[in-house]
Short mmCIF file of C-alpha atoms in Angstrom, two decimals:
data_model
loop_
_atom_site.label_atom_id
_atom_site.label_comp_id
_atom_site.label_asym_id
_atom_site.label_seq_id
_atom_site.Cartn_x
_atom_site.Cartn_y
_atom_site.Cartn_z
CA MET A 1 5.87 1.49 -86.99
CA HIS A 2 4.11 2.06 -84.50
CA ALA A 3 1.44 0.74 -82.19
CA ARG A 4 -2.19 0.17 -82.67
CA PRO A 5 -4.15 2.64 -80.94
CA GLY A 6 -5.67 1.31 -77.52
CA ARG A 7 -2.41 -0.77 -77.45
CA LEU A 8 0.42 -0.08 -74.53
CA LEU A 9 4.12 0.10 -76.57
CA GLN A 10 6.19 -1.16 -73.82
CA ILE A 11 4.30 -3.91 -73.31
CA ASP A 12 4.27 -5.40 -77.10
CA VAL A 13 7.88 -4.34 -76.72
CA LEU A 14 7.86 -6.98 -73.88
CA ARG A 15 6.43 -9.32 -75.01
CA GLY A 16 8.25 -9.12 -77.90
CA ILE A 17 11.61 -9.59 -76.13
CA ALA A 18 9.92 -12.55 -74.20
CA VAL A 19 9.31 -14.45 -77.10
CA PHE A 20 12.77 -13.90 -78.39
CA GLY A 21 14.54 -14.94 -74.53
CA ILE A 22 12.15 -18.52 -74.49
CA LEU A 23 13.63 -19.19 -78.17
CA LEU A 24 17.47 -18.96 -76.72
CA VAL A 25 16.30 -21.86 -74.21
CA ASN A 26 14.11 -23.82 -76.27
CA ILE A 27 16.44 -24.41 -79.18
CA TRP A 28 17.81 -26.54 -77.23
CA GLY A 29 15.23 -28.50 -76.08
CA PHE A 30 14.15 -29.46 -79.54
CA ALA A 31 17.26 -31.46 -79.98
CA TRP A 32 18.21 -32.56 -76.45
CA GLY A 33 14.17 -32.56 -75.00
CA THR A 34 13.29 -30.59 -71.89
CA ILE A 35 13.85 -33.95 -69.37
CA SER A 36 17.42 -33.71 -67.97
CA LEU A 37 20.48 -32.34 -69.29
CA ARG A 38 18.87 -29.05 -70.92
CA TYR A 39 21.67 -28.10 -72.78
CA GLY A 40 23.33 -31.81 -73.53
CA THR A 41 26.93 -33.08 -73.34
CA LEU A 42 30.34 -31.68 -74.51
CA PRO A 43 33.49 -34.07 -75.36
CA ALA A 44 36.13 -33.73 -74.04
CA GLN A 45 38.21 -29.86 -73.75
CA PRO A 46 35.25 -28.50 -75.34
CA PRO A 47 35.89 -25.24 -77.36
CA VAL A 48 35.66 -22.15 -75.47
CA SER A 49 33.09 -20.50 -77.55
CA ASP A 50 30.79 -23.44 -76.77
CA GLN A 51 31.28 -23.48 -73.04
CA LEU A 52 30.45 -19.33 -73.48
CA VAL A 53 27.58 -19.92 -75.45
CA ILE A 54 26.03 -22.48 -72.88
CA PHE A 55 27.21 -19.94 -69.75
CA GLY A 56 25.71 -17.04 -71.99
CA VAL A 57 22.01 -19.19 -72.16
CA ALA A 58 21.86 -20.42 -68.88
CA ALA A 59 23.05 -16.43 -67.33
CA LEU A 60 21.15 -14.39 -69.44
CA ALA A 61 17.89 -16.30 -70.40
CA GLN A 62 17.18 -19.54 -68.77
CA PHE A 63 14.19 -18.84 -66.50
CA LYS A 64 14.06 -15.33 -66.60
CA PHE A 65 12.21 -14.97 -69.36
CA TYR A 66 9.50 -17.44 -68.55
CA PRO A 67 8.45 -15.33 -65.49
CA VAL A 68 8.23 -11.97 -67.71
CA PHE A 69 5.80 -14.05 -70.22
CA ALA A 70 3.94 -15.01 -67.58
CA PHE A 71 3.55 -11.81 -65.76
CA LEU A 72 2.41 -10.16 -69.47
CA PHE A 73 -0.57 -13.13 -69.53
CA GLY A 74 -1.69 -11.30 -66.10
CA ALA A 75 -1.02 -7.50 -67.44
CA GLY A 76 -3.04 -8.96 -70.67
CA PHE A 77 -5.82 -10.64 -68.80
CA ALA A 78 -6.23 -7.76 -66.42
CA LEU A 79 -6.55 -5.30 -69.58
CA GLN A 80 -8.66 -7.90 -71.66
CA THR A 81 -11.20 -8.24 -69.30
CA ARG A 82 -11.66 -4.85 -68.44
CA SER A 83 -11.92 -3.79 -72.37
CA LEU A 84 -14.40 -6.73 -72.58
CA ARG A 85 -16.10 -5.66 -69.65
CA ARG A 86 -16.50 -2.40 -71.21
CA ARG A 87 -17.83 -3.87 -75.19
CA LEU A 88 -20.49 -5.86 -73.23
CA GLY A 89 -21.58 -4.30 -70.24
CA SER A 90 -21.09 -6.62 -67.93
CA TRP A 91 -18.50 -8.42 -65.51
CA GLU A 92 -20.07 -11.87 -66.10
CA GLN A 93 -20.70 -11.38 -69.88
CA ALA A 94 -16.91 -10.35 -69.61
CA GLN A 95 -16.37 -13.48 -67.80
CA ALA A 96 -17.63 -15.70 -70.19
CA ALA A 97 -16.38 -14.28 -73.20
CA TYR A 98 -12.63 -14.99 -71.27
CA ARG A 99 -13.34 -18.53 -70.37
CA ARG A 100 -14.06 -19.28 -73.66
CA ARG A 101 -10.68 -17.50 -75.06
CA LEU A 102 -8.75 -19.48 -72.39
CA ARG A 103 -10.62 -22.60 -73.16
CA TRP A 104 -9.31 -22.29 -76.68
CA LEU A 105 -5.61 -21.62 -75.37
CA LEU A 106 -6.17 -24.78 -73.52
CA ALA A 107 -6.90 -26.69 -76.72
CA PHE A 108 -4.11 -24.94 -78.16
CA GLY A 109 -1.53 -25.74 -75.32
CA LEU A 110 -2.48 -29.71 -75.78
CA LEU A 111 -2.01 -30.03 -79.46
CA HIS A 112 0.63 -28.30 -79.10
CA GLY A 113 2.20 -30.40 -76.54
CA PHE A 114 1.54 -33.59 -78.13
CA CYS A 115 2.07 -33.09 -81.84
CA ILE A 116 4.91 -30.82 -81.82
CA TRP A 117 6.86 -29.50 -79.07
CA ASN A 118 6.80 -31.33 -75.23
CA GLY A 119 7.71 -27.96 -73.72
CA ASP A 120 4.45 -26.06 -74.04
CA VAL A 121 3.73 -23.11 -71.47
CA LEU A 122 0.01 -22.53 -73.12
CA THR A 123 -1.35 -25.57 -71.13
CA SER A 124 -0.74 -23.95 -67.90
CA TYR A 125 -1.24 -20.54 -68.53
CA ALA A 126 -4.62 -21.55 -69.56
CA VAL A 127 -5.02 -23.59 -66.32
CA ALA A 128 -4.11 -20.73 -64.38
CA GLY A 129 -6.57 -18.08 -66.19
CA LEU A 130 -9.41 -20.15 -65.77
CA LEU A 131 -8.07 -20.31 -61.98
CA ILE A 132 -7.92 -16.78 -61.41
CA LEU A 133 -11.17 -15.40 -63.74
CA PRO A 134 -13.50 -14.99 -60.67
CA LEU A 135 -10.77 -12.06 -59.85
CA ALA A 136 -11.08 -10.08 -62.78
CA ALA A 137 -13.45 -7.85 -60.94
CA ALA A 138 -12.55 -8.01 -57.67
CA ARG A 139 -10.99 -5.05 -55.20
CA LEU A 140 -6.96 -4.60 -55.34
CA SER A 141 -6.67 -5.67 -51.70
CA ARG A 142 -8.17 -9.73 -52.16
CA ILE A 143 -5.62 -9.66 -55.60
CA ARG A 144 -2.43 -8.50 -52.89
CA ASN A 145 -3.86 -11.00 -50.42
CA ARG A 146 -4.11 -14.17 -52.84
CA ALA A 147 -0.75 -12.93 -54.46
CA TRP A 148 1.03 -13.50 -50.66
CA LEU A 149 -1.18 -16.45 -50.01
CA VAL A 150 -0.60 -18.37 -52.85
CA ALA A 151 3.69 -17.37 -53.16
CA GLY A 152 3.94 -18.06 -49.03
CA GLY A 153 1.93 -21.92 -49.37
CA PHE A 154 4.08 -22.33 -53.06
CA LEU A 155 7.36 -21.33 -50.88
CA LEU A 156 6.69 -23.54 -48.17
CA PHE A 157 5.77 -26.53 -50.53
CA MET A 158 9.34 -26.39 -52.05
CA CYS A 159 10.96 -26.03 -48.90
CA LEU A 160 9.35 -29.43 -47.83
CA LEU A 161 9.66 -31.20 -51.16
CA ILE A 162 13.71 -30.10 -51.26
CA PRO A 163 14.56 -32.56 -48.19
CA VAL A 164 12.44 -35.29 -50.03
CA GLY A 165 14.11 -35.09 -52.92
CA GLN A 166 17.48 -35.44 -51.52
CA GLN A 167 16.41 -38.78 -50.36
CA GLY A 168 16.64 -40.96 -53.15
CA GLY A 169 20.09 -41.29 -52.56
CA ALA A 170 22.94 -41.04 -55.05
CA PRO A 171 21.92 -41.14 -58.93
CA ASP A 172 23.69 -43.86 -61.49
CA THR A 173 24.84 -41.26 -63.47
CA ALA A 174 26.11 -43.37 -65.88
CA ARG A 175 22.83 -45.46 -66.67
CA GLU A 176 21.60 -41.64 -66.82
CA LEU A 177 23.87 -40.38 -69.69
CA GLN A 178 23.14 -43.32 -71.50
CA GLY A 179 19.40 -43.10 -71.55
CA PHE A 180 20.04 -39.61 -72.02
CA ALA A 181 22.13 -40.13 -75.40
CA ALA A 182 19.33 -42.44 -76.25
CA ARG A 183 16.65 -39.79 -76.28
CA HIS A 184 18.77 -37.49 -78.43
CA ALA A 185 19.34 -40.46 -80.80
CA ILE A 186 15.59 -40.49 -81.10
CA TYR A 187 14.71 -37.08 -81.18
CA THR A 188 17.35 -35.89 -83.83
CA GLN A 189 17.66 -39.32 -85.92
CA GLY A 190 14.59 -41.34 -85.50
CA GLY A 191 11.80 -41.09 -87.63
CA ALA A 192 8.83 -39.19 -86.85
CA TRP A 193 6.90 -41.79 -85.14
CA ALA A 194 9.47 -42.82 -82.71
CA ALA A 195 9.98 -38.72 -81.77
CA ALA A 196 6.17 -38.59 -81.79
CA ALA A 197 6.14 -41.42 -78.94
CA LEU A 198 8.84 -39.78 -77.42
CA ARG A 199 7.37 -36.20 -77.43
CA ALA A 200 4.05 -37.71 -75.75
CA ASN A 201 5.86 -39.35 -73.12
CA ASP A 202 8.29 -36.70 -72.13
CA TYR A 203 4.87 -33.91 -72.60
CA LEU A 204 2.93 -36.11 -70.32
CA VAL A 205 6.08 -35.69 -67.38
CA SER A 206 6.05 -32.06 -68.39
CA LEU A 207 2.11 -31.96 -67.45
CA LEU A 208 2.87 -33.13 -64.32
CA TYR A 209 5.82 -30.81 -63.67
CA ALA A 210 3.41 -27.81 -64.33
CA ILE A 211 1.01 -29.18 -62.06
CA VAL A 212 3.88 -28.49 -59.28
CA MET A 213 4.83 -25.25 -60.84
CA LEU A 214 1.45 -23.92 -60.81
CA PRO A 215 1.35 -21.89 -58.36
CA HIS A 216 4.62 -19.85 -59.40
CA VAL A 217 2.80 -19.20 -62.78
CA ILE A 218 -0.57 -18.06 -60.84
CA VAL A 219 1.34 -15.48 -58.77
CA LEU A 220 3.18 -14.09 -61.73
CA PHE A 221 -0.12 -13.83 -63.09
CA LEU A 222 -1.45 -11.64 -60.11
CA LEU A 223 1.81 -9.61 -59.96
CA GLY A 224 0.76 -8.68 -63.76
CA ILE A 225 -2.76 -7.94 -62.86
CA LEU A 226 -1.81 -5.40 -59.98
CA SER A 227 0.69 -3.80 -62.14
CA VAL A 228 -1.81 -2.56 -64.26
CA ARG A 229 -4.38 -2.08 -61.83
CA CYS A 230 -1.81 0.07 -60.09
CA GLY A 231 -0.84 1.75 -62.81
CA TRP A 232 3.35 0.53 -62.92
CA LEU A 233 3.03 -1.22 -66.53
CA THR A 234 0.77 1.27 -67.93
CA GLU A 235 1.56 4.38 -66.52
CA PRO A 236 5.60 3.91 -65.55
CA GLN A 237 7.07 7.57 -65.30
CA ARG A 238 4.48 8.17 -62.45
CA HIS A 239 6.57 5.11 -60.78
CA ARG A 240 9.88 5.33 -61.41
CA ARG A 241 11.16 5.33 -58.08
CA LEU A 242 9.53 2.24 -58.09
CA TRP A 243 10.78 0.85 -60.86
CA GLN A 244 14.40 2.17 -60.15
CA ARG A 245 14.01 0.01 -56.80
CA VAL A 246 13.62 -3.45 -59.02
CA ARG A 247 16.16 -2.75 -61.07
CA ALA A 248 18.43 -2.27 -58.32
CA VAL A 249 17.31 -5.55 -56.62
CA GLY A 250 17.04 -7.36 -59.97
CA LEU A 251 20.45 -6.46 -61.53
CA GLY A 252 22.30 -5.91 -58.43
CA VAL A 253 21.13 -8.98 -56.65
CA GLY A 254 19.97 -11.77 -59.42
CA LEU A 255 22.91 -11.31 -61.63
CA PRO A 256 25.15 -12.80 -59.65
CA PHE A 257 22.61 -15.52 -58.81
CA ASN A 258 22.75 -16.57 -62.34
CA LEU A 259 26.38 -16.05 -63.00
CA LEU A 260 26.81 -18.61 -60.26
CA ALA A 261 23.87 -20.79 -61.66
CA ALA A 262 25.58 -20.91 -64.74
CA GLY A 263 28.81 -21.56 -63.31
CA ALA A 264 27.20 -24.63 -62.34
CA ILE A 265 25.40 -25.84 -65.73
CA ALA A 266 28.73 -24.90 -67.49
CA ARG A 267 30.57 -27.63 -65.28
CA GLN A 268 27.43 -29.89 -65.43
CA VAL A 269 27.71 -30.11 -68.92
CA ALA A 270 31.40 -30.12 -69.31
CA ASP A 271 31.65 -33.08 -66.56
CA PRO A 272 28.22 -34.75 -66.19
CA TYR A 273 29.68 -36.61 -62.77
CA GLN A 274 29.14 -32.91 -61.34
CA SER A 275 29.19 -32.55 -57.52
CA VAL A 276 26.15 -32.13 -55.49
CA PHE A 277 27.15 -28.81 -54.30
CA ASP A 278 27.37 -27.94 -58.46
CA ALA A 279 23.48 -29.57 -58.55
CA THR A 280 22.19 -27.65 -55.58
CA LEU A 281 23.70 -24.37 -56.70
CA PHE A 282 22.50 -24.66 -60.25
CA GLU A 283 19.02 -25.51 -58.86
CA VAL A 284 18.57 -22.96 -56.27
CA GLY A 285 20.76 -20.17 -57.93
CA LEU A 286 18.48 -20.24 -61.21
CA PHE A 287 15.19 -20.83 -59.31
CA ALA A 288 15.78 -17.80 -57.07
CA GLY A 289 17.71 -15.90 -59.32
CA GLY A 290 16.22 -16.07 -62.58
CA PRO A 291 12.79 -13.96 -61.91
CA LEU A 292 14.37 -11.54 -59.84
CA LEU A 293 16.89 -10.68 -63.31
CA ALA A 294 13.37 -10.88 -65.26
CA ALA A 295 12.59 -8.11 -62.68
CA GLY A 296 15.27 -6.00 -63.50
CA TYR A 297 15.09 -6.71 -67.43
CA VAL A 298 11.39 -5.48 -67.34
CA ALA A 299 12.19 -2.69 -64.99
CA ALA A 300 14.98 -1.39 -67.19
CA LEU A 301 12.69 -1.51 -70.16
CA MET A 302 10.10 0.84 -67.75
CA LEU A 303 12.85 3.16 -67.61
CA ALA A 304 14.26 3.47 -71.07
CA GLY A 305 13.37 6.96 -72.52
CA PRO A 306 10.74 7.41 -75.69
CA GLY A 307 13.31 7.50 -78.16
CA MET A 308 14.85 4.03 -77.52
CA LEU A 309 11.43 2.50 -76.82
CA ARG A 310 10.15 3.73 -80.02
CA GLN A 311 13.31 2.27 -82.07
CA LEU A 312 13.07 -1.09 -79.88
CA GLY A 313 8.85 -1.00 -80.90
CA ALA A 314 10.06 -0.41 -84.42
CA TRP A 315 11.47 -3.85 -84.30
CA LEU A 316 10.10 -5.83 -81.08
CA ALA A 317 6.29 -4.25 -80.90
CA PRO A 318 5.52 -6.63 -83.84
CA VAL A 319 6.61 -9.88 -82.95
CA GLY A 320 4.74 -9.06 -79.40
CA ARG A 321 1.59 -8.14 -81.09
CA MET A 322 2.06 -11.65 -83.00
CA ALA A 323 3.40 -13.47 -79.86
CA LEU A 324 0.99 -16.20 -80.24
CA SER A 325 1.72 -17.11 -84.10
CA ASN A 326 5.62 -16.27 -83.67
CA TYR A 327 5.79 -18.87 -80.40
CA LEU A 328 4.15 -21.49 -82.21
CA LEU A 329 6.40 -21.15 -85.19
CA GLN A 330 9.26 -21.66 -83.54
CA SER A 331 8.32 -25.06 -82.08
CA VAL A 332 7.56 -26.10 -85.69
CA LEU A 333 10.71 -24.29 -87.46
CA GLY A 334 12.70 -25.79 -84.41
CA ILE A 335 11.77 -29.37 -85.13
CA TRP A 336 12.10 -29.25 -88.34
CA LEU A 337 15.21 -28.33 -88.14
CA LEU A 338 16.55 -29.82 -85.69
CA GLN A 339 14.92 -32.98 -85.34
CA GLY A 340 15.19 -36.49 -87.65
CA TRP A 341 11.78 -36.25 -89.13
CA GLY A 342 12.91 -33.17 -90.69
CA LEU A 343 16.74 -31.82 -91.48
CA GLY A 344 18.12 -33.36 -88.43
CA TRP A 345 20.42 -30.44 -87.42
CA GLY A 346 20.29 -31.29 -84.24
CA ALA A 347 22.68 -34.45 -84.16
CA THR A 348 25.70 -32.40 -85.46
CA LEU A 349 25.18 -28.85 -84.36
CA ARG A 350 27.16 -27.32 -81.77
CA PRO A 351 26.11 -24.86 -79.00
CA VAL A 352 27.63 -22.41 -81.11
CA GLY A 353 25.79 -23.20 -83.85
CA MET A 354 22.37 -23.41 -81.99
CA LEU A 355 22.77 -20.18 -80.68
CA GLY A 356 23.30 -18.92 -84.44
CA LEU A 357 20.42 -20.67 -85.49
CA ALA A 358 18.07 -18.77 -83.11
CA VAL A 359 19.23 -15.55 -83.88
CA ALA A 360 18.52 -16.66 -87.37
CA ILE A 361 15.19 -17.68 -86.56
CA MET A 362 14.70 -14.43 -84.68
CA ALA A 363 15.88 -12.28 -87.40
CA ALA A 364 13.16 -14.14 -89.80
CA GLN A 365 10.26 -13.38 -87.48
CA VAL A 366 11.18 -9.71 -87.08
CA LEU A 367 11.06 -9.67 -90.70
CA LEU A 368 8.11 -11.46 -90.86
CA SER A 369 5.96 -9.98 -88.20
CA ARG A 370 6.77 -6.24 -89.55
CA TYR A 371 5.79 -7.56 -92.99
CA TRP A 372 1.97 -9.52 -91.68
CA LEU A 373 1.08 -6.50 -89.44
CA ARG A 374 1.00 -4.14 -92.73
CA HIS A 375 -1.37 -5.93 -94.38
CA PHE A 376 -3.40 -7.70 -91.51
CA ARG A 377 -4.46 -6.25 -88.16
CA GLN A 378 -3.45 -9.37 -85.79
CA GLY A 379 -1.06 -12.44 -86.27
CA PRO A 380 -3.02 -15.34 -87.98
CA MET A 381 -2.86 -17.46 -84.55
CA GLU A 382 -4.08 -14.44 -82.70
CA ALA A 383 -7.04 -14.19 -85.43
CA LEU A 384 -8.10 -17.67 -85.16
CA TRP A 385 -8.17 -17.52 -81.35
CA ARG A 386 -9.93 -14.62 -81.46
CA ARG A 387 -12.50 -16.15 -83.72
CA LEU A 388 -13.08 -19.35 -82.13
CA ALA A 389 -13.76 -17.81 -79.02
CA ARG A 390 -16.09 -15.36 -80.39
CA LEU A 391 -15.01 -12.15 -79.13
CA PRO A 392 -16.44 -8.67 -80.28
CA ALA A 393 -13.92 -7.35 -82.92
#
């Protein structure tokens, strides 16, 4: 299966990889929620296989694929606004059309967050896109300056925020674990109304967190725009030396950070009464190392040979072309399979079972995406999104 004319195979493959990487992390949240302990807790002397699964997901997936997804959203922003400008004749009309697209994405995100899955990212992407929309026709120098400015301000804010967060005193771990167990019981054994009320509350909390993280998302968007405008993503063979450097830093520096952080997470799950050192290592290691390793993943794909890219494209490009449909379908399947109003598997599945379920969903989505795109030009949600936004064919 080949990409449609005008599409870039490497972007579709990357998007497919990101969709699946996000599922590896989100699958736990469907059962445990997104607040507090993401991976739940393990019994005393847990099986080594369960510990290895949590360690592997944390080391290789958590905080790695949402940066890739956001980076690709910025790249798509640059490609789509440029295409709209060619078809509509002016940047003003292109921006107006893309603004409609983002407003509908915001609506999808709010419905997704309140009604299906409180870990929604679409809302943040829509707001960030609306904020950077005036940069669609900006010069490269202006985009670079904005990226540095936003990144510097965000890092300064986070440095000031960390000491504030440490002034709250020692946490009441026993009470937190009791509340966490109650939340897990509501999600995996409670009825539809109880889960809906908890989901709405969690989504409101997530929106507050999203506001804090919005500059980070904007920086990733701007990097995606630069990667298209400078040709890094669209003509990777011309920028092999750049991608080789990115791969070296991403894998050489980012991987050790993430391995240390994953060790902290594994200790936290096995012993929730963890030390302050482990908690700090978890926060700093994943937040700093995750995007670095994500950059290493992107660089490795950009340096892949044509044969390997075609093989990956046959299976992953269809998933990437239907990224919105597959992302939303993952949420629907996840909460139906794991939460109490559905099959309720989340109450009994061990970490090995959670990973197996994620892999099964991935395999089904590969087959479904390939089948769908043999008969239709776009995924169902992509087609609806285009129609609602009144975009030209």
